[in-house]
Coordinates of C-alpha atoms (C1' of nucleotides) in Angstrom, one line a residue:
Chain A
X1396 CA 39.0 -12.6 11.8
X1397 CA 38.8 -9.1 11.0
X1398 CA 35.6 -7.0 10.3
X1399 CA 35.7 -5.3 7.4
X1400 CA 33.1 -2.2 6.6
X1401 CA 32.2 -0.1 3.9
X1402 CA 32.9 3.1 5.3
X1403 CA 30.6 6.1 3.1
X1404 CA 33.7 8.7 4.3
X1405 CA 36.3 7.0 1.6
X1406 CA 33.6 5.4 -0.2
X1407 CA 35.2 1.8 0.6
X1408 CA 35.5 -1.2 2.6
X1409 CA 37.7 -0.9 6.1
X1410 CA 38.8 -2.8 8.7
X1411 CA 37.1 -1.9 11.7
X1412 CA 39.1 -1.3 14.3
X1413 CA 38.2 0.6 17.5
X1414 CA 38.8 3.4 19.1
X1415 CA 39.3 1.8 22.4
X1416 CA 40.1 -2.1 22.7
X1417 CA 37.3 -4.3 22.6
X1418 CA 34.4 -1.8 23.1
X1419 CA 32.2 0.2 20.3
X1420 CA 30.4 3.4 20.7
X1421 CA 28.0 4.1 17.6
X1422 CA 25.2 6.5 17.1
X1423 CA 22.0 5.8 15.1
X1424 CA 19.7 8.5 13.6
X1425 CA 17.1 8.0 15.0
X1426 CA 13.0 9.2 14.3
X1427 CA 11.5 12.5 14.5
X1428 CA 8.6 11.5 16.4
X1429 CA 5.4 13.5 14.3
X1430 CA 4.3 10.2 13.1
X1431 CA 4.4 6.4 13.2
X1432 CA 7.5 5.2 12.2
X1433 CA 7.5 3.2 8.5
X1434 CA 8.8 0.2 7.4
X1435 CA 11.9 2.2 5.5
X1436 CA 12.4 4.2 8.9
X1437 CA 12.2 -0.1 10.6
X1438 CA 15.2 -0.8 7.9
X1439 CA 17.7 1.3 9.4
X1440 CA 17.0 0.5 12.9
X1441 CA 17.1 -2.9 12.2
X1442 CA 20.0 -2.9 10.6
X1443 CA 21.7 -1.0 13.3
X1444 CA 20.2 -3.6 15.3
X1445 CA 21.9 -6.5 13.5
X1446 CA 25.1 -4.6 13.4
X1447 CA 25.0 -4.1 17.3
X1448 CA 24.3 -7.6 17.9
X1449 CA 26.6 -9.1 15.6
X1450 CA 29.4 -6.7 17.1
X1451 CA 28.5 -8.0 20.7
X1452 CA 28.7 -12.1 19.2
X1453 CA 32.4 -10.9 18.3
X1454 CA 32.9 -9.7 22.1
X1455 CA 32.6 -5.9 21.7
X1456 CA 31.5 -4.1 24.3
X1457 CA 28.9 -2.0 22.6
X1458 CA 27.6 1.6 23.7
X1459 CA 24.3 2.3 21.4
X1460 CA 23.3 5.7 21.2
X1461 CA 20.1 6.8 19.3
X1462 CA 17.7 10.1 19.7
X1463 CA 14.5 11.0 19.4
X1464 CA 13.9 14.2 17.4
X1465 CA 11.1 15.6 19.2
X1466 CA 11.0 19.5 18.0
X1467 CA 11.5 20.3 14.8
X1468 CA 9.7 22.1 11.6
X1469 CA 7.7 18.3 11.4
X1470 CA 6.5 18.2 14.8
X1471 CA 5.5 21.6 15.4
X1472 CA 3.5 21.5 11.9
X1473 CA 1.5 18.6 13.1
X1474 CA 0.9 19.7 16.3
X1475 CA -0.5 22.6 15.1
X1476 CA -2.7 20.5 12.6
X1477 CA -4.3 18.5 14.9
X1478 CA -4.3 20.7 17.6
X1479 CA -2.4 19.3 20.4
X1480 CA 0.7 20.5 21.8
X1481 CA 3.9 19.5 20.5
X1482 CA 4.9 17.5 23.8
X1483 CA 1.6 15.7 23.5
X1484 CA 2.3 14.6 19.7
X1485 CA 5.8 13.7 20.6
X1486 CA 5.4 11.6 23.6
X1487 CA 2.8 9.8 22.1
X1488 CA 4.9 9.2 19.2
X1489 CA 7.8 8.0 21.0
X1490 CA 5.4 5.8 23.0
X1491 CA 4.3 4.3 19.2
X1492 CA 8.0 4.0 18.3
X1493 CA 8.8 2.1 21.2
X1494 CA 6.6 -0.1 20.8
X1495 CA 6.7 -0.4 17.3
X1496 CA 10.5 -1.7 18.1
X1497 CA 10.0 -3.9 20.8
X1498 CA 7.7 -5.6 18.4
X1499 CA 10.5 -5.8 15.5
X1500 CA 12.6 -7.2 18.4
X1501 CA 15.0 -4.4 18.6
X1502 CA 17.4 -4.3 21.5
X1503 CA 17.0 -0.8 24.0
X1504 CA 19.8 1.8 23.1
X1505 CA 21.5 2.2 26.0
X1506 CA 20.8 5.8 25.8
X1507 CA 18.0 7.3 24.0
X1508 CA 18.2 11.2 24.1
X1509 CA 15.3 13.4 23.3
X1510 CA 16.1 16.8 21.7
X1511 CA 14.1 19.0 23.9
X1512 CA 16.1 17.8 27.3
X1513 CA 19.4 19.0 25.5
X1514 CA 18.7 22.9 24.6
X1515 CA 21.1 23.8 27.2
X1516 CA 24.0 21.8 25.5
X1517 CA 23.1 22.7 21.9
X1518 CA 23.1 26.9 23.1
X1519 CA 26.7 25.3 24.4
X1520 CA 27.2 24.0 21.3
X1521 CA 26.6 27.1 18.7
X1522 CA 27.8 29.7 20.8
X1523 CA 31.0 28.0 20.5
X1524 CA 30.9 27.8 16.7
X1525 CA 29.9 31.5 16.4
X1526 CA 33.0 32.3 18.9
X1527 CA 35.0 30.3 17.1
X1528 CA 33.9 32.3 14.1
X1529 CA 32.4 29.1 11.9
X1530 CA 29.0 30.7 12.3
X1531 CA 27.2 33.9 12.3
X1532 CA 24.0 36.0 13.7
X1533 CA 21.4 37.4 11.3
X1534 CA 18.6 38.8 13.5
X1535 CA 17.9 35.7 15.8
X1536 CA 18.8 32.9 13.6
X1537 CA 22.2 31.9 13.4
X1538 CA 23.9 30.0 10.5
X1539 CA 26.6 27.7 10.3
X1540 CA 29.4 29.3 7.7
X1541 CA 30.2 26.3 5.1
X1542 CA 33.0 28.4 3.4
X1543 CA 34.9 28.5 6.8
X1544 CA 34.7 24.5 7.4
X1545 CA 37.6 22.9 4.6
X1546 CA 36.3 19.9 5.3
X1547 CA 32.4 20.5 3.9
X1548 CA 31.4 17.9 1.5
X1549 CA 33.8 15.1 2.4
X1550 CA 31.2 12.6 3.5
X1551 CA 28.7 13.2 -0.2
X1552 CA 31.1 14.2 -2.5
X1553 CA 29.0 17.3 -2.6
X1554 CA 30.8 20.5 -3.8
X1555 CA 29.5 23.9 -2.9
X1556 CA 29.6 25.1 -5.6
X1557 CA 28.3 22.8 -7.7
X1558 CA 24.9 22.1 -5.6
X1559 CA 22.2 23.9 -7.2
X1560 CA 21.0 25.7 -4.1
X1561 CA 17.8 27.5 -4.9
X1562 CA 16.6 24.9 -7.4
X1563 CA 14.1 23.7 -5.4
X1564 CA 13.9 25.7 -2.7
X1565 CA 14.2 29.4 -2.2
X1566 CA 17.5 30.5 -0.9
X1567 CA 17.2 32.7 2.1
X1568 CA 18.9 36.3 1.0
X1569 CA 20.5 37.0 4.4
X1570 CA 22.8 33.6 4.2
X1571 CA 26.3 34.5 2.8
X1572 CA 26.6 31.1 1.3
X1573 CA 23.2 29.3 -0.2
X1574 CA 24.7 26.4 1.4
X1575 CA 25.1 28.0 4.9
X1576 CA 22.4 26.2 7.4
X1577 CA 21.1 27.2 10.4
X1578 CA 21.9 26.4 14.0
X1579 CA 19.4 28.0 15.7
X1580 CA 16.0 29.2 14.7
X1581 CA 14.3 32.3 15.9
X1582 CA 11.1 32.2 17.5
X1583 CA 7.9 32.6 15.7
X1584 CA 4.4 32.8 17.4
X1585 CA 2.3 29.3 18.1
X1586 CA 6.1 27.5 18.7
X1587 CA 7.9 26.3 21.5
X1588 CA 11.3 28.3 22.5
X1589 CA 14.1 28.3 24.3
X1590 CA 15.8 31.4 25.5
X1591 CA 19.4 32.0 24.0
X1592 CA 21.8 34.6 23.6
X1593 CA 20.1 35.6 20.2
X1594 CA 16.8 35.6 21.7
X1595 CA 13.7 33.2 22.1
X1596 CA 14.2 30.1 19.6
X1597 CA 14.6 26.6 19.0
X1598 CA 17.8 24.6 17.7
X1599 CA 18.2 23.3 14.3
X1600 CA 18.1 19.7 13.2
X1601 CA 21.4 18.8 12.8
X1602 CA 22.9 20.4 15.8
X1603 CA 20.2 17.8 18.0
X1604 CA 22.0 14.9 16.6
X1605 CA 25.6 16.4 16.8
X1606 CA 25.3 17.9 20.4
X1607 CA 23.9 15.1 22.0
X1608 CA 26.4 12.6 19.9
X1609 CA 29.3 14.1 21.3
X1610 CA 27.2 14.3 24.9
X1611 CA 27.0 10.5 25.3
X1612 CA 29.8 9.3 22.8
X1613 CA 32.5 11.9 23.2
X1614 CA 34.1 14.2 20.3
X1615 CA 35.3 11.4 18.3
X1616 CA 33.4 8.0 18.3
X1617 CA 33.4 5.2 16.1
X1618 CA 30.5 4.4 14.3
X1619 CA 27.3 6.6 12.8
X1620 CA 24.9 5.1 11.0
X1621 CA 21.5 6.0 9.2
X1622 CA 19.6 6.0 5.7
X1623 CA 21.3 7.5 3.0
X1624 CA 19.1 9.8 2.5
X1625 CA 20.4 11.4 5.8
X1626 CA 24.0 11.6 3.5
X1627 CA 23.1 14.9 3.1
X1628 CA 22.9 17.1 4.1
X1629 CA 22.0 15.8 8.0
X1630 CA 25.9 13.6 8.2
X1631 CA 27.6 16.5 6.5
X1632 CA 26.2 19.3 8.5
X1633 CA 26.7 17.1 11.4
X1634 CA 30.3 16.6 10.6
X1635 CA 31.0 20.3 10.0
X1636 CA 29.5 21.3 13.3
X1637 CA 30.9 18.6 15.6
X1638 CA 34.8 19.0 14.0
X1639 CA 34.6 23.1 13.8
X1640 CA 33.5 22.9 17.2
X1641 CA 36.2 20.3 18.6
X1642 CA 38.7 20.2 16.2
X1643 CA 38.7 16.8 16.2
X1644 CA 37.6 13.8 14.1
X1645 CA 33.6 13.3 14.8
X1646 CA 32.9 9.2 14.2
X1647 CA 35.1 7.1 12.3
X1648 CA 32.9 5.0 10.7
X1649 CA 30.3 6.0 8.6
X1650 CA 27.7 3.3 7.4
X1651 CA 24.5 4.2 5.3
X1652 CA 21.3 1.5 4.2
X1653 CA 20.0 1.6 1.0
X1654 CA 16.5 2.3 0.1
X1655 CA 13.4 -0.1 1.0
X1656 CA 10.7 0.5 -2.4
X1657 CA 7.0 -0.2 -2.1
X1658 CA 6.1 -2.8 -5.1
X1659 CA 8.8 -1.1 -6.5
X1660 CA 7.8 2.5 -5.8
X1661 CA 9.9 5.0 -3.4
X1662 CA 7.7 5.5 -0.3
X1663 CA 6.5 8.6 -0.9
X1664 CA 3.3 11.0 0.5
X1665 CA 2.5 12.1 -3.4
X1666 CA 2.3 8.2 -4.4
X1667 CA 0.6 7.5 -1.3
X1668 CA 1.9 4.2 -0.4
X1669 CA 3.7 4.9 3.2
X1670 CA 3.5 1.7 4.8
X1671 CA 3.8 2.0 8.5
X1672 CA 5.3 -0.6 10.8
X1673 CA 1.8 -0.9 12.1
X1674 CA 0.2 -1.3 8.8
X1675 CA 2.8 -4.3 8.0
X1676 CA 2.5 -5.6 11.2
X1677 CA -0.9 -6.3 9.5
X1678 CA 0.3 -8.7 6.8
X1679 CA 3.1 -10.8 8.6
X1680 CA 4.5 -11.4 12.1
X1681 CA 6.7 -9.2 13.1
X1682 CA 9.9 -11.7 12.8
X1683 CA 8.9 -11.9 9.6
X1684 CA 8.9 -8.6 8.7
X1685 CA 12.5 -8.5 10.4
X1686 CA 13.7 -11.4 8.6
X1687 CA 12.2 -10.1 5.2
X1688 CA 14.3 -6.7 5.9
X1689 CA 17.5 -8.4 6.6
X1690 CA 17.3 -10.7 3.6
X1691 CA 19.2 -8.5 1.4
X1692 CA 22.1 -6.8 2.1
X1693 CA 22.3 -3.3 3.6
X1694 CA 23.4 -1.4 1.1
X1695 CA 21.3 -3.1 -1.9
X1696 CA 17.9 -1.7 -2.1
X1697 CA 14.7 -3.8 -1.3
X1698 CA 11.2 -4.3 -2.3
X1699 CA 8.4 -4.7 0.0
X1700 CA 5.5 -6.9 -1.5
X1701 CA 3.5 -9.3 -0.1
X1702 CA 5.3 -12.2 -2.3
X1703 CA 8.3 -11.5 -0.8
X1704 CA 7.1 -11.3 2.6
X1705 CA 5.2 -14.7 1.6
X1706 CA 9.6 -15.8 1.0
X1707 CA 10.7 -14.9 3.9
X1708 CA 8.0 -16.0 6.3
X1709 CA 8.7 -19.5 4.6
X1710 CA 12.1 -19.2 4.8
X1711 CA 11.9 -18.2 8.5
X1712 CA 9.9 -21.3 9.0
X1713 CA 12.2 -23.7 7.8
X1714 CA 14.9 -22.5 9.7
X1715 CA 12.6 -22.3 13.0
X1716 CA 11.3 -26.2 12.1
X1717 CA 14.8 -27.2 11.9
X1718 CA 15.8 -25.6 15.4
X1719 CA 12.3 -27.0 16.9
X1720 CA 12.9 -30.7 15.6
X1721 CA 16.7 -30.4 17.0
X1722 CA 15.4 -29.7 20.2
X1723 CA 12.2 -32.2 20.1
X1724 CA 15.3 -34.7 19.7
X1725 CA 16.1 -37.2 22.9
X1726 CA 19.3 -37.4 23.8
X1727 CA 21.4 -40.4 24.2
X1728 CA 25.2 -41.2 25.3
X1729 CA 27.2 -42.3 22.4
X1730 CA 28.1 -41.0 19.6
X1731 CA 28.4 -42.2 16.1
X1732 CA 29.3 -41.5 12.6
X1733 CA 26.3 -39.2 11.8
X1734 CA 26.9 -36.7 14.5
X1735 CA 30.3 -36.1 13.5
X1736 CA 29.1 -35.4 10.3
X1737 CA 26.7 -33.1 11.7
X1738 CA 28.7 -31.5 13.8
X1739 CA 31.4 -31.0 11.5
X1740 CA 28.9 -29.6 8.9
X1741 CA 27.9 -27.1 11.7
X1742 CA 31.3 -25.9 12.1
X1743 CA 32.4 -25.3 8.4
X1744 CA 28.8 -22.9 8.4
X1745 CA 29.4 -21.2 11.1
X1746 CA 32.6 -19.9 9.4
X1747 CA 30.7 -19.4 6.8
X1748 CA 28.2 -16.9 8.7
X1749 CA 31.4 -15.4 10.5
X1750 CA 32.9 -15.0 7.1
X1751 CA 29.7 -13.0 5.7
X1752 CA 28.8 -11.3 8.7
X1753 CA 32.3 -9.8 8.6
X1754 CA 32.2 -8.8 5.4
X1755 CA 30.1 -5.6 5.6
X1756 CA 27.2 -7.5 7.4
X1757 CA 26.3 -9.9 4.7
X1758 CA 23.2 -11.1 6.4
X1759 CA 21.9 -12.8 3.4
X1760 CA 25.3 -14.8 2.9
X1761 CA 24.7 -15.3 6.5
X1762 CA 21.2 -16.4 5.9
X1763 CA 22.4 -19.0 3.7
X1764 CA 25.1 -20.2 6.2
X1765 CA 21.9 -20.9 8.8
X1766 CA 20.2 -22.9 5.6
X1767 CA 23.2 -25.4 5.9
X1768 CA 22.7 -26.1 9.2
X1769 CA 18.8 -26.4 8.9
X1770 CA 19.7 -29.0 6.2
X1771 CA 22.2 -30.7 8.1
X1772 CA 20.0 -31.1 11.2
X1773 CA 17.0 -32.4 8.8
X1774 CA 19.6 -34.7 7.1
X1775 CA 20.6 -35.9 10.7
X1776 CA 17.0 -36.3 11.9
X1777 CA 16.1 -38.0 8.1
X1778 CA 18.5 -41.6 9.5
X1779 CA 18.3 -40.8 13.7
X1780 CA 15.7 -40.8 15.9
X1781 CA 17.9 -39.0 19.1
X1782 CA 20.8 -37.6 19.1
X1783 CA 24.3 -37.1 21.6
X1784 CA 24.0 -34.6 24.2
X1785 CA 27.0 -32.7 23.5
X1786 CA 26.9 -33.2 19.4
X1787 CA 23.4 -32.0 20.3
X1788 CA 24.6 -28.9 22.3
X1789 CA 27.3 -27.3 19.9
X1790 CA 24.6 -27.8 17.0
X1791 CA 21.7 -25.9 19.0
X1792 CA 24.0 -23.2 20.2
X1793 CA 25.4 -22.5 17.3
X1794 CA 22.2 -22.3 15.6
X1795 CA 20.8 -20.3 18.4
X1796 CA 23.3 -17.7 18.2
X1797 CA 22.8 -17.4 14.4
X1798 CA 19.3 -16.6 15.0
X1799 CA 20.2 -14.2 17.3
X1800 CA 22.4 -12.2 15.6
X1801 CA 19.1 -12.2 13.3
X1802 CA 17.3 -11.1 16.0
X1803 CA 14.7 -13.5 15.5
X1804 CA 13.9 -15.1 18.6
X1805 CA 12.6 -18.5 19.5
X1806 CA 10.1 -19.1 22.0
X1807 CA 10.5 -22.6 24.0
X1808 CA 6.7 -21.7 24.7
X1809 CA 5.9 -22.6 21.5
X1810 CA 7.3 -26.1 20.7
X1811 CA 4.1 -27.2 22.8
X1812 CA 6.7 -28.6 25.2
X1813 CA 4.7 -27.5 28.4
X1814 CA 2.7 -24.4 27.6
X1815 CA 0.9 -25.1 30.6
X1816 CA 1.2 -28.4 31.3
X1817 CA -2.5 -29.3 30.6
X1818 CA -2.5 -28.8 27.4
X1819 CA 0.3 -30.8 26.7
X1820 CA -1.1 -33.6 28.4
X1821 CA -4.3 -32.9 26.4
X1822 CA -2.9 -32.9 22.9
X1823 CA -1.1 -35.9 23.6
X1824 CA -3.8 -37.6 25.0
X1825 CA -6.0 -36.9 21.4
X1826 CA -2.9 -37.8 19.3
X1827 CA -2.4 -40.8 21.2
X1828 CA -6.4 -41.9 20.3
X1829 CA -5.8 -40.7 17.2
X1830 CA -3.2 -43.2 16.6
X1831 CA -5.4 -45.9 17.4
X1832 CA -7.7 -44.8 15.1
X1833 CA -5.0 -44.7 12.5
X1834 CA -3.9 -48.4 13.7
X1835 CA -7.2 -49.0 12.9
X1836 CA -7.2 -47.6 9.6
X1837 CA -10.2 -45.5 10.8
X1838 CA -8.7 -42.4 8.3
X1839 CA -11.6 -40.3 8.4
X1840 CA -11.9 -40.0 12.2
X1841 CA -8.0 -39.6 11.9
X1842 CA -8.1 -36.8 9.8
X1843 CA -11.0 -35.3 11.0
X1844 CA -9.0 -34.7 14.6
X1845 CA -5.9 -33.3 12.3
X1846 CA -8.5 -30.7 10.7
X1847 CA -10.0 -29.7 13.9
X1848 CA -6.9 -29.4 15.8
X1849 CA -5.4 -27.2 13.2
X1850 CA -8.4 -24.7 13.3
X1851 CA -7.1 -24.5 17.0
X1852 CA -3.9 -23.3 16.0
X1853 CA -2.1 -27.5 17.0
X1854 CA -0.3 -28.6 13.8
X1855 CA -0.3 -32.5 13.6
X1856 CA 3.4 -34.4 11.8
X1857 CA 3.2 -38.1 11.6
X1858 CA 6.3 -39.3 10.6
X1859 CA 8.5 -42.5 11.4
X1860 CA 9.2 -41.6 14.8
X1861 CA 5.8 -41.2 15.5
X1862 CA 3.2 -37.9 15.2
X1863 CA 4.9 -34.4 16.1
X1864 CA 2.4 -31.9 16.9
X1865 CA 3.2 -28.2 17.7
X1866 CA 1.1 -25.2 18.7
X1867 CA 0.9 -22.2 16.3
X1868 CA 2.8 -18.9 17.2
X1869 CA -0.5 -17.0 17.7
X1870 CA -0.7 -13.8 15.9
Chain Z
rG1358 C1' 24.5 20.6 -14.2
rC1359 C1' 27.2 18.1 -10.0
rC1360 C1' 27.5 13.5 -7.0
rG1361 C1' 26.3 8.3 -6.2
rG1362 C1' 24.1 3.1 -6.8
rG1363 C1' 22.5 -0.8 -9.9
rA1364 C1' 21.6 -4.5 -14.3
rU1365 C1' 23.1 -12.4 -12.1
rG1366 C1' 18.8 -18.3 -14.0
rG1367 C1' 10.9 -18.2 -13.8
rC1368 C1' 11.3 -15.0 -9.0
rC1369 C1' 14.2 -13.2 -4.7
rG1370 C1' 19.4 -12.8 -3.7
rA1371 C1' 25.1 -13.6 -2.5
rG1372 C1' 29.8 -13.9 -4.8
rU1373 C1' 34.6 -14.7 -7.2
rG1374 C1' 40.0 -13.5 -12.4
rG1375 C1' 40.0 -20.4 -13.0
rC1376 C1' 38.1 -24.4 -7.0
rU1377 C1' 30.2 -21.2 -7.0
rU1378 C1' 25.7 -21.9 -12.1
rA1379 C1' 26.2 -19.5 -3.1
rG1380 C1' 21.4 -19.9 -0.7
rG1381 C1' 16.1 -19.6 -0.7
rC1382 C1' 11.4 -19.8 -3.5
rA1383 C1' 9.0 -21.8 -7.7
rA1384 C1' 9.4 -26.2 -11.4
rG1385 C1' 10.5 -31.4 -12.6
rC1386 C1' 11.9 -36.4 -11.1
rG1387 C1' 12.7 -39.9 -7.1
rG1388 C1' 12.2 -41.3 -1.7
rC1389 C1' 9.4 -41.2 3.0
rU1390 C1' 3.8 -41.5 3.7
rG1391 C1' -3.0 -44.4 4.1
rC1392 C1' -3.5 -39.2 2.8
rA1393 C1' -1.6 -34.3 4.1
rG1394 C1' 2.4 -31.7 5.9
rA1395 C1' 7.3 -31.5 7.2
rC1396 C1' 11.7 -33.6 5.5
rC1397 C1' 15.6 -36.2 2.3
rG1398 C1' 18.1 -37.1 -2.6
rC1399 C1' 18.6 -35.6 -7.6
rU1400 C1' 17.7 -32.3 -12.2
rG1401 C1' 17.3 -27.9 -15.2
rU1402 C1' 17.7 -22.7 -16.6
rA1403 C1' 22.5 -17.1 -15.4
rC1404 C1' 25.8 -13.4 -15.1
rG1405 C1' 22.4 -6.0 -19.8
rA1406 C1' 25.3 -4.8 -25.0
rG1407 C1' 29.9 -4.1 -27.5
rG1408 C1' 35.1 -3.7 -27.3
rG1409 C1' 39.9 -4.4 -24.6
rU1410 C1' 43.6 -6.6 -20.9
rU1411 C1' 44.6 -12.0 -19.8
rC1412 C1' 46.6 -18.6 -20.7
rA1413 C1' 41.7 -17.7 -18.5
rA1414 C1' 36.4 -12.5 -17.2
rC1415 C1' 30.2 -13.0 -14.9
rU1416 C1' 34.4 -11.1 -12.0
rC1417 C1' 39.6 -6.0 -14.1
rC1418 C1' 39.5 -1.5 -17.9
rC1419 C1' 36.8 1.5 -21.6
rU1420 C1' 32.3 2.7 -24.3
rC1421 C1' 27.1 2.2 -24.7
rU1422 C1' 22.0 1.1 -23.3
rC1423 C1' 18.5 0.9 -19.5
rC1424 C1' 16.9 1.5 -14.3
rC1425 C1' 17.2 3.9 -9.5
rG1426 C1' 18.7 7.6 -6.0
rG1427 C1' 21.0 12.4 -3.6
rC1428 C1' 21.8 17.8 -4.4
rU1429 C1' 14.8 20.1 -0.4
rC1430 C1' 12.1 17.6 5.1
rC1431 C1' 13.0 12.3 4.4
rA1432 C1' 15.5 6.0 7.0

RNA sequence: GCCGGGAUGGCCGAGUGGCUUAGGCAAGCGGCUGCAGACCGCUGUACGAGGGUUCAACUCCCUCUCCCGGCUCCA
């Protein structure tokens, strides 16, 4: 089946195809480190995340590369706020970032470039565009020349002429263009700098992301992704740097996410309503949060409110109940009617996942795909108390690879299988008692062991196989 | 001003010129059950407005209304 993907350069949906057979090189925006990332800043590298992951489950060799911004107008302004230097504000940052994605379950980049170790390579990188003549000197700043690049304005649709520079911002009198940006920065007292040919400075923002793109990917690459906000002009600058300098076509494949709103608000600092991954890390578990942010498509905008995080954590649930009873299932030899249904059922969803996933990433068409084979196992489980080893297998593994394409992982730990081996024997020890009380009718005793073990975090299922118990993913 | 994205049932959220009123939540009914939970079966309610194209449009075209975003650091 081919991939198709809705590529922002052409404004429509592609086949994917590869530079080079069977591998993929993409590039992901990735945070400048002055704060803790947010939940809209967790979107994008999530998403990137799923699209990694979902290119590997069709056998694609995948090369992830995505920076860390870690000097720019942002850091060196809070530095100097708080009063620490800006390599203390953005290692600690990073460290929070990290973390804050090892949480959301993200997979490592495989390369993961920090501005500051690449000066060398960006100097590289604008002397040749001033050579070239794309870019010029004004005291010690240097500018990239838009007028000189044909090419400006493909990726937004932006025309020159038609942005109203100036509107918000004062246009700086020594550009020659108001759209011209700069390359390098000159030096100003109480900030980092770099020496250069035009004196002591710092690199601009897009030439970080550009340089070290082309460092680790090569000139042309396939896919670039970020929030759309980074449309422009970040991807557009980036673009005219990178194909001035080369000549050549910078990545192939340009794929944006849509907004994530606040109870329906834009995150913004004048609303007040940033919601940090940490802060939301407060209200759900973080597969939840990950699940919530996947359960619309990428490119349609999303609210984050506690009802819908309420949806999703149930939704999760199901589909993690459904695995865990699967698995709780003992096997037998022969197979009957019902697993053929089952595993026929498992199939025909599985192309359906393979179907949405290829369409653009539809994770939420995806989503539904997993649903039919959480209601197929429960309809299985319903009329049979085990299950065929192989039938049992292909189901399992299917549904495993779903989930992680999701990214949402499943801890054997936690089926209460043999945590420690102790406890198991403990918990089945009270449920066992507890069903002589029941035998006895004694419901209150019954009940009263149900209540107390689910303080503990031990949820109790009697059903007509017999009691299921489980421990609780602790928070 | 210039560019762009939306409007789907109580809510979230896919999708297609007829085979979809996906899927989930919530609601109702029934089943399982000592009760609870989980689960199973069934049911209801849609495609912003107006034109047009068509045998047939929620899906294509046009107009309108309303919402949201980019053009400035921003995921």
């Amino acid at each position: 089946m081919v991939l198709m993907v809705y590529n922002t350069l052409g404004r429509k949906k592609e086949k994917f195809v590869p530079l080079r057979d069977g591998e993929v090189r993409m590039y992901v925006c990735g945070p400048t480190v002055y704060d803790y990332v947010h939940i809209g800043n967790a979107r994008a590298f999530v998403v990137a995340d799923v699209v990694r992951r979902y290119l590997e489950y069709k056998g694609f060799k995948v090369k992830l590369v995505s920076n860390v911004t870690d000097i720019d107008d942002k850091t060196i302004r809070r530095a100097n706020e708080t009063g620490v230097s800006v390599q203390q504000l953005s290692e600690f940052f990073t460290e929070a970032y990290l973390e804050d994605m090892a949480k959301l379950n993200l997979k490592r980049p495989d390369v993961m470039p920090r501005a500051t170790k690449h000066v060398p390579e960006m100097i590289e990188a604008v002397e040749t565009l001033v050579e070239k003549g794309y870019a010029y000197q004004v005291d010690g700043d240097v500018y990239f020349d838009v007028s000189k690049f044909k090419g400006y304005g493909k990726l937004s649709g932006n025309r020159t002429e038609a942005l109203q520079m100036g509107a918000r911002i004062e246009v700086d009198p020594r550009k020659r263009n108001p759209a011209d940006f700069v390359l390098w920065k000159s030096w100003k007292p109480g900030e980092p700098g770099w020496y250069s040919p035009w004196g002591k400075g710092r690199p601009g923002w897009h030439i970080e992301c550009s340089t070290m793109a082309v460092k680790y990917l090569g000139e042309t690459f396939d896919i670039h992704m970020g929030g759309k906000d980074l449309i422009f002009p970040h991807h557009e600058n980036e673009i005219a740097q990178a194909e001035a300098a080369t000549g050549k076509p910078f990545a192939r494949y340009w794929l944006h996410n849509e907004w994530l709103t606040v109870e329906g608000d834009k995150m913004s600092k004048s609303l007040g309503n940033f919601v940090t991954v940490r802060d939301a890390l407060k209200m759900c578990q973080p597969e939840v949060l990950r699940f919530f942010l996947i359960s619309a498509h990428y490119r349609s905008p999303i609210d984050f409110n506690k009802e819908n995080l309420r949806v999703a954590e149930g939704n999760l649930r199901r589909l993690l109940n459904a695995f865990e009873r699967l698995e709780g299932l003992p096997e037998r030899k022969v197979r009957c009617g019902d697993e053929e249904k089952l595993v026929s059922e498992v199939r025909e969803a599985k192309q359906r996942f393979k179907e949405a996933m290829d369409d653009d990433f539809n994770t939420p068409a995806a989503i539904s795909a997993a649903f039919s084979v959480a209601k197929a196992i429960n309809s299985y489980v319903e009329s049979n108390a085990e299950v065929e080893s192989s039938a049992k297998q292909e189901v399992a593994e299917t549904f495993r690879r779903f989930l992680d394409v999701f990214g949402v992982q499943l801890k054997p730990a936690e089926h209460g299988v043999d945590q420690a081996g102790l406890v198991k024997e403990l918990v089945d020890l009270i449920v066992d008692l507890r069903q002589e009380m029941r035998e006895r009718r004694d419901w209150k005793t019954a009940d009263r062991i149900r209540d107390e073990l689910r303080k503990l975090g031990i949820t109790i299922e009697d059903t007509a196989e017999g009691t299921r118990w489980k421990i609780r993913r602790p928070n």
